[in-house]
Coordinates of C-alpha atoms and ligand atoms in Angstrom, one line a residue:
M1 CA 0.0 0.0 0.0
E2 CA 1.1 3.6 -0.7
I3 CA -0.6 6.4 1.0
K4 CA -0.1 10.2 1.4
L5 CA -2.2 12.8 3.2
L6 CA -2.5 15.5 0.6
S7 CA -4.5 18.0 2.6
I8 CA -6.5 18.7 5.7
S9 CA -9.0 21.5 5.5
E10 CA -7.7 24.7 7.1
K11 CA -10.9 26.7 7.1
P12 CA -14.4 25.6 7.6
G13 CA -15.6 23.9 4.5
Q14 CA -12.6 24.8 2.4
V15 CA -11.9 22.2 -0.3
T16 CA -8.3 22.2 -1.5
E17 CA -7.9 21.6 -5.2
I18 CA -8.2 17.9 -5.9
P19 CA -6.7 16.8 -9.2
A20 CA -9.8 15.0 -10.4
N21 CA -9.6 11.3 -11.2
P22 CA -10.3 11.0 -15.0
A23 CA -13.6 9.4 -16.1
P24 CA -13.3 5.6 -15.8
D25 CA -13.7 3.4 -18.8
V26 CA -16.1 1.0 -17.0
V27 CA -18.6 1.7 -14.2
E28 CA -20.7 -1.2 -12.8
S29 CA -22.8 -1.2 -9.7
A30 CA -25.1 -3.5 -7.7
S31 CA -27.4 -3.0 -4.7
T32 CA -26.7 -5.4 -1.9
M33 CA -25.8 -5.5 1.8
G34 CA -28.0 -2.4 2.3
T35 CA -25.9 -0.2 0.1
V36 CA -24.7 0.2 -3.5
F37 CA -21.4 -1.3 -4.4
E38 CA -19.6 0.3 -7.3
I39 CA -16.6 -0.7 -9.4
L40 CA -14.7 1.8 -11.6
I41 CA -12.1 0.5 -14.0
Y42 CA -9.6 2.0 -16.4
G43 CA -8.4 0.0 -19.4
S44 CA -8.8 -0.5 -23.1
D45 CA -10.6 -3.8 -23.3
R46 CA -14.0 -2.6 -22.1
R47 CA -15.9 -5.8 -22.8
N48 CA -13.6 -8.0 -20.7
L49 CA -13.3 -5.3 -18.0
S50 CA -17.1 -5.0 -17.7
A51 CA -17.4 -8.8 -17.5
A52 CA -14.8 -8.8 -14.7
A53 CA -16.6 -6.1 -12.8
R54 CA -19.9 -8.0 -13.1
Q55 CA -18.3 -11.2 -11.9
A56 CA -16.9 -9.3 -8.9
L57 CA -20.3 -7.8 -8.1
R58 CA -22.0 -11.2 -8.3
E59 CA -19.5 -12.5 -5.8
I60 CA -20.6 -9.7 -3.4
V61 CA -24.3 -10.5 -3.9
N62 CA -23.5 -14.2 -3.2
L63 CA -21.6 -13.2 0.0
D64 CA -24.7 -11.4 1.3
D65 CA -26.4 -14.8 1.0
Q66 CA -23.8 -16.1 3.4
L67 CA -23.1 -13.2 5.8
S68 CA -26.5 -11.5 6.3
R69 CA -28.1 -11.9 9.7
W70 CA -31.4 -10.8 8.2
K71 CA -32.1 -13.3 5.4
S72 CA -33.1 -16.8 6.4
G73 CA -30.9 -19.6 5.2
T74 CA -27.6 -17.8 5.5
D75 CA -24.6 -19.2 7.3
I76 CA -24.8 -16.4 9.9
A77 CA -28.5 -17.0 10.5
Y78 CA -27.8 -20.7 11.0
I79 CA -24.9 -20.0 13.4
N80 CA -27.1 -17.5 15.4
A81 CA -29.9 -20.0 15.7
H82 CA -27.8 -23.0 16.6
A83 CA -24.3 -22.2 18.0
A84 CA -25.5 -21.9 21.6
K85 CA -27.0 -25.4 21.5
E86 CA -24.3 -27.3 19.6
R87 CA -21.0 -26.7 17.9
V88 CA -21.6 -25.5 14.4
R89 CA -19.1 -26.4 11.6
V90 CA -18.3 -23.3 9.5
E91 CA -17.3 -22.9 5.8
P92 CA -13.5 -22.3 5.7
E93 CA -13.5 -18.8 4.4
L94 CA -16.2 -17.7 6.8
F95 CA -14.3 -19.4 9.6
D96 CA -11.2 -17.4 8.7
L97 CA -13.3 -14.2 8.8
L98 CA -14.6 -15.1 12.2
L99 CA -11.0 -15.8 13.5
R100 CA -9.9 -12.5 12.0
S101 CA -12.7 -10.7 13.7
R102 CA -11.6 -12.3 17.0
R103 CA -8.0 -11.1 16.4
I104 CA -9.2 -7.5 15.7
W105 CA -11.4 -7.7 18.9
S106 CA -8.3 -8.7 20.9
E107 CA -6.0 -6.0 19.2
T108 CA -8.6 -3.3 19.8
N109 CA -9.2 -4.2 23.5
G110 CA -12.7 -5.3 22.7
A111 CA -13.8 -2.1 20.9
F112 CA -14.6 -4.1 17.8
D113 CA -16.7 -7.1 18.7
I114 CA -19.0 -9.0 16.3
T115 CA -21.0 -10.4 19.2
V116 CA -22.4 -6.9 19.9
A117 CA -25.8 -7.9 18.3
P118 CA -27.8 -8.2 21.6
L119 CA -26.8 -4.6 22.5
V120 CA -27.6 -3.3 19.0
K121 CA -31.0 -4.9 19.4
A122 CA -31.6 -3.5 22.9
W123 CA -30.9 0.0 21.7
G124 CA -33.4 -0.5 18.9
F125 CA -31.0 0.0 16.0
Y126 CA -32.1 -3.1 14.1
E127 CA -35.7 -1.8 13.9
K128 CA -34.2 1.6 12.9
K129 CA -36.1 3.0 16.0
G130 CA -33.6 4.1 18.5
R131 CA -34.8 3.5 22.1
L132 CA -33.2 3.8 25.6
P133 CA -33.0 0.4 27.2
G134 CA -33.3 0.3 31.0
S135 CA -30.2 -0.5 33.0
E136 CA -31.4 -4.0 33.7
E137 CA -31.9 -4.6 30.0
T138 CA -28.5 -3.3 29.2
K139 CA -27.0 -5.5 31.9
S140 CA -28.6 -8.6 30.6
A141 CA -27.6 -7.8 27.0
L142 CA -24.0 -7.2 28.2
E143 CA -23.9 -10.7 29.8
I144 CA -24.4 -12.3 26.4
V145 CA -21.9 -10.0 24.5
G146 CA -18.2 -10.8 24.3
M147 CA -16.0 -12.6 22.0
E148 CA -14.5 -14.4 25.0
H149 CA -17.7 -16.4 25.2
V150 CA -17.2 -17.8 21.6
V151 CA -15.3 -21.1 21.5
F152 CA -13.4 -21.8 18.3
D153 CA -12.2 -25.3 17.5
E154 CA -9.7 -24.6 14.7
E155 CA -9.1 -28.3 13.9
E156 CA -12.8 -29.1 13.5
R157 CA -13.6 -25.6 12.2
T158 CA -16.5 -25.2 14.6
I159 CA -17.8 -22.4 16.8
F160 CA -19.9 -22.6 19.9
F161 CA -21.6 -19.9 22.0
E162 CA -21.1 -20.4 25.7
R163 CA -24.2 -18.3 26.5
S164 CA -27.6 -18.7 25.1
G165 CA -29.0 -15.6 23.4
M166 CA -25.6 -14.8 21.8
E167 CA -25.6 -13.6 18.2
I168 CA -23.1 -12.3 15.8
D169 CA -23.4 -9.4 13.5
L170 CA -20.8 -8.8 10.7
G171 CA -22.1 -5.3 10.0
G172 CA -18.8 -3.7 11.0
I173 CA -16.6 -5.8 8.7
G174 CA -18.7 -7.5 6.1
K175 CA -18.8 -4.7 3.5
G176 CA -15.0 -4.3 3.6
Y177 CA -14.6 -8.1 3.4
A178 CA -16.8 -8.1 0.3
V179 CA -14.7 -5.3 -1.3
D180 CA -11.6 -7.5 -0.7
R181 CA -13.2 -10.5 -2.4
A182 CA -14.2 -8.3 -5.4
V183 CA -10.6 -7.0 -5.6
E184 CA -9.3 -10.6 -5.7
I185 CA -11.5 -11.3 -8.7
L186 CA -10.5 -8.2 -10.5
E187 CA -6.8 -8.9 -9.9
A188 CA -7.2 -12.4 -11.2
C189 CA -8.8 -10.9 -14.3
E190 CA -5.6 -8.7 -14.8
V191 CA -7.4 -5.5 -13.9
K192 CA -4.6 -2.9 -13.3
A193 CA -6.4 0.3 -12.3
A194 CA -9.7 0.2 -10.4
L195 CA -11.6 1.4 -7.4
V196 CA -14.1 -0.8 -5.6
N197 CA -16.4 0.9 -3.1
S198 CA -19.3 -0.1 -0.8
G199 CA -21.2 3.1 -1.0
T200 CA -19.3 5.7 1.0
S201 CA -18.1 3.4 3.8
S202 CA -15.2 1.2 2.5
M203 CA -13.1 1.3 -0.6
Y204 CA -10.1 -0.3 -2.1
A205 CA -7.8 1.3 -4.8
I206 CA -6.1 -1.0 -7.3
G207 CA -3.1 0.7 -9.0
S208 CA -3.8 4.3 -10.1
P209 CA -5.7 6.0 -13.0
P210 CA -3.8 6.5 -16.3
G211 CA -1.4 9.4 -16.2
Q212 CA -1.8 9.7 -12.4
E213 CA 0.4 8.3 -9.6
W214 CA -2.5 7.9 -7.2
W215 CA -6.2 7.7 -6.6
H216 CA -7.4 10.9 -5.0
I217 CA -9.9 10.3 -2.2
G218 CA -11.8 12.9 -0.2
I219 CA -12.8 12.1 3.4
R220 CA -16.2 13.7 3.6
N221 CA -17.1 16.3 6.2
P222 CA -19.9 14.8 8.3
K223 CA -21.4 18.3 8.8
D224 CA -21.4 19.1 5.1
E225 CA -21.6 16.2 2.7
E226 CA -20.5 18.3 -0.2
K227 CA -17.2 19.1 1.3
S228 CA -14.1 17.0 2.3
V229 CA -12.2 17.4 5.5
A230 CA -9.1 15.7 4.1
T231 CA -7.8 14.4 0.8
L232 CA -5.8 11.2 0.5
A233 CA -3.6 9.9 -2.3
L234 CA -3.9 6.1 -2.3
K235 CA -2.6 3.2 -4.3
D236 CA -3.1 -0.5 -3.6
G237 CA -4.7 0.0 -0.3
S238 CA -8.0 0.6 1.4
V239 CA -9.9 3.4 3.3
S240 CA -13.0 2.9 5.4
T241 CA -15.0 5.5 7.3
S242 CA -17.5 4.9 10.2
G243 CA -19.9 7.4 11.6
A244 CA -22.3 8.3 8.8
P245 CA -24.5 11.1 10.1
E246 CA -27.6 9.5 8.6
K247 CA -27.2 6.5 11.0
V248 CA -27.4 8.7 14.2
F249 CA -30.6 8.4 16.3
E250 CA -32.0 11.1 18.4
V251 CA -34.0 10.3 21.5
A252 CA -35.2 13.0 23.8
G253 CA -32.9 15.6 22.2
K254 CA -29.7 13.4 22.6
K255 CA -27.9 11.8 19.7
Y256 CA -26.9 8.2 19.8
S257 CA -24.6 6.4 17.3
H258 CA -25.4 3.0 15.9
I259 CA -21.8 2.0 16.9
I260 CA -21.9 0.5 20.4
D261 CA -19.1 0.4 22.8
P262 CA -19.3 -3.3 23.7
R263 CA -17.5 -2.7 27.0
S264 CA -20.0 -0.2 28.4
G265 CA -23.1 -1.5 26.5
R266 CA -23.9 2.0 25.4
P267 CA -23.6 3.8 22.0
A268 CA -20.1 5.1 21.6
E269 CA -19.7 8.8 22.4
G270 CA -17.1 11.4 21.5
S271 CA -16.6 10.7 17.8
V272 CA -18.2 12.2 14.8
S273 CA -16.3 10.1 12.3
A274 CA -13.4 7.7 12.2
T275 CA -11.4 6.7 9.1
A276 CA -8.9 3.8 8.9
I277 CA -6.4 3.3 6.1
V278 CA -4.6 0.0 5.6
G279 CA -3.8 -2.7 3.1
S280 CA -7.1 -4.7 3.3
A281 CA -10.7 -3.4 3.2
A282 CA -12.0 -6.0 5.8
E283 CA -9.3 -4.7 8.1
S284 CA -10.0 -1.0 7.4
D285 CA -13.7 -1.5 7.8
A286 CA -13.3 -3.2 11.2
L287 CA -10.7 -0.7 12.4
A288 CA -12.9 2.3 11.4
T289 CA -15.6 0.9 13.6
A290 CA -13.1 0.3 16.4
F291 CA -11.5 3.7 16.1
Y292 CA -14.9 5.3 16.4
V293 CA -15.2 3.6 19.8
L294 CA -11.5 4.1 20.8
R295 CA -11.4 7.9 20.0
V296 CA -8.1 9.7 19.7
A297 CA -6.2 8.3 22.7
G298 CA -7.2 4.7 22.0
T299 CA -6.5 4.9 18.3
R300 CA -3.1 6.4 19.0
A301 CA -2.4 3.5 21.4
Y302 CA -3.4 1.0 18.6
W303 CA -1.2 2.8 16.1
E304 CA 1.8 2.6 18.4
K305 CA 1.6 -1.2 18.0
H306 CA 0.4 -1.3 14.4
A307 CA 2.3 1.4 12.5
D308 CA 1.1 0.3 9.1
V309 CA -2.3 1.6 9.9
K310 CA -3.3 5.2 9.5
A311 CA -6.3 7.1 10.8
I312 CA -8.2 10.3 10.4
L313 CA -10.5 11.1 13.3
I314 CA -13.1 13.8 13.8
P315 CA -13.8 14.1 17.5
A316 CA -17.2 15.4 18.6
T317 CA -17.1 19.1 19.3
D318 CA -19.7 21.3 21.0
E319 CA -22.7 22.3 19.0
G320 CA -21.9 25.2 16.7
K321 CA -18.1 24.7 16.9
K322 CA -16.1 23.7 13.8
P323 CA -14.9 20.1 13.6
A324 CA -11.3 19.3 14.5
V325 CA -9.5 16.8 12.4
V326 CA -6.8 14.5 13.8
A327 CA -4.5 12.6 11.5
I328 CA -2.6 9.7 13.0
G329 CA 0.3 7.8 11.4
F330 CA 1.1 10.1 8.5
D331 CA 4.5 11.7 7.6
R332 CA 5.4 13.5 10.8
N333 CA 3.8 10.5 12.6
E334 CA 0.9 12.6 13.6
S335 CA -0.5 16.0 12.7
T336 CA -3.4 17.8 14.1
K337 CA -5.2 20.7 12.7
R338 CA -8.2 22.6 14.1
D339 CA -10.4 24.7 11.9
K340 CA -10.2 28.3 13.0
Ligands
AMP401 P1 -19.7 0.4 10.5 O1 -20.6 1.2 9.8 O2 -18.7 -0.4 9.7 O3 -19.0 1.2 11.6 O4 -20.5 -0.8 11.3 C1 -21.5 -0.5 12.1 C2 -22.4 -1.7 12.3 O5 -21.6 -2.8 13.0 C3 -23.6 -1.5 13.2 O6 -24.7 -1.1 12.4 C4 -23.7 -2.8 13.9 O7 -24.4 -3.7 13.1 C5 -22.3 -3.3 14.1 N1 -21.6 -2.8 15.3 C6 -22.0 -1.8 16.1 N2 -21.1 -1.6 17.1 C7 -20.1 -2.5 16.8 C8 -18.8 -2.8 17.5 N3 -18.4 -2.1 18.5 N4 -18.1 -3.8 16.9 C9 -18.5 -4.4 15.8 N5 -19.6 -4.2 15.2 C10 -20.4 -3.2 15.7
MG402 MG1 -16.7 -0.9 10.0

């Protein structure tokens, strides 16, 4: 992966000049996983490139049939219904994804946890109707959340939930994982310059557009969608952002994020948006969710042990104040700029 931070906005809403990516030769998209995946490709053989893009998108649609916790008959629906009663054998690639989720859980001190489902449910986010659970309800949900209660048998490739009521939710990593799987297909089809994105949340850049050294990617300003807070130059790497403003719920005048801190059992507070940049989209997706929970100090602590990862955080500021932007892991190791 190659990455540069080209700019951080100095003034509210200022957009520095972004050398536009030229118009791609092939654009294909598909609606799945609750969003629209899009593939942009440069190259001369349009017919073959379009076929490659469509094959990659089909892979993502098929993955939704394995990973969704909503559809019946998916592997995840089966695991959620049975793994507290018996050990469930898991398809090898999904088993690897679950192991990877456990590793990220451990490396983020539990901030990223795919067993968060009972809490997401208690706060009403699955019904898209935010509600405040009572303290007893939060306590009982917390008892059935925690990757430490999932038993993995790596030889048999089975998983088991130690507590009944446990459920997993791949919402924080699945889209990024799907982007990676699409990238594998494109690379196998000899695609040399492409961008794969899952709406605005995760993307992967293969190579760079013709005549350009990099893909130029704007990190959107959550307070003003039309404007970016930072511009990145990226090649063969991935960017994911968590904290889309449209996902925030308001109950009795207070805002709650759909990202839960699995340690406290409450919606994470103190972040407006968190962006992670690293070599794989599954990893950047999961880390963006984790960094949203971990905030600046926790993300910096993570970066001290994983220097290949970079982050751009927008901490919450008081109403009416301009957002601050904190970049971690770039050239001078870290740079912070606050809009005046
Ligand atoms: P993202 O948009 O990638 O940050 O993922 C958010 C989604 O992941 C939520 O809608 C939940 O389904 C799930 N989720 C919420 N909190 C967490 C967490 N702390 N760890 C893992 N997944 C989470
Ligand atoms: Mg995520």
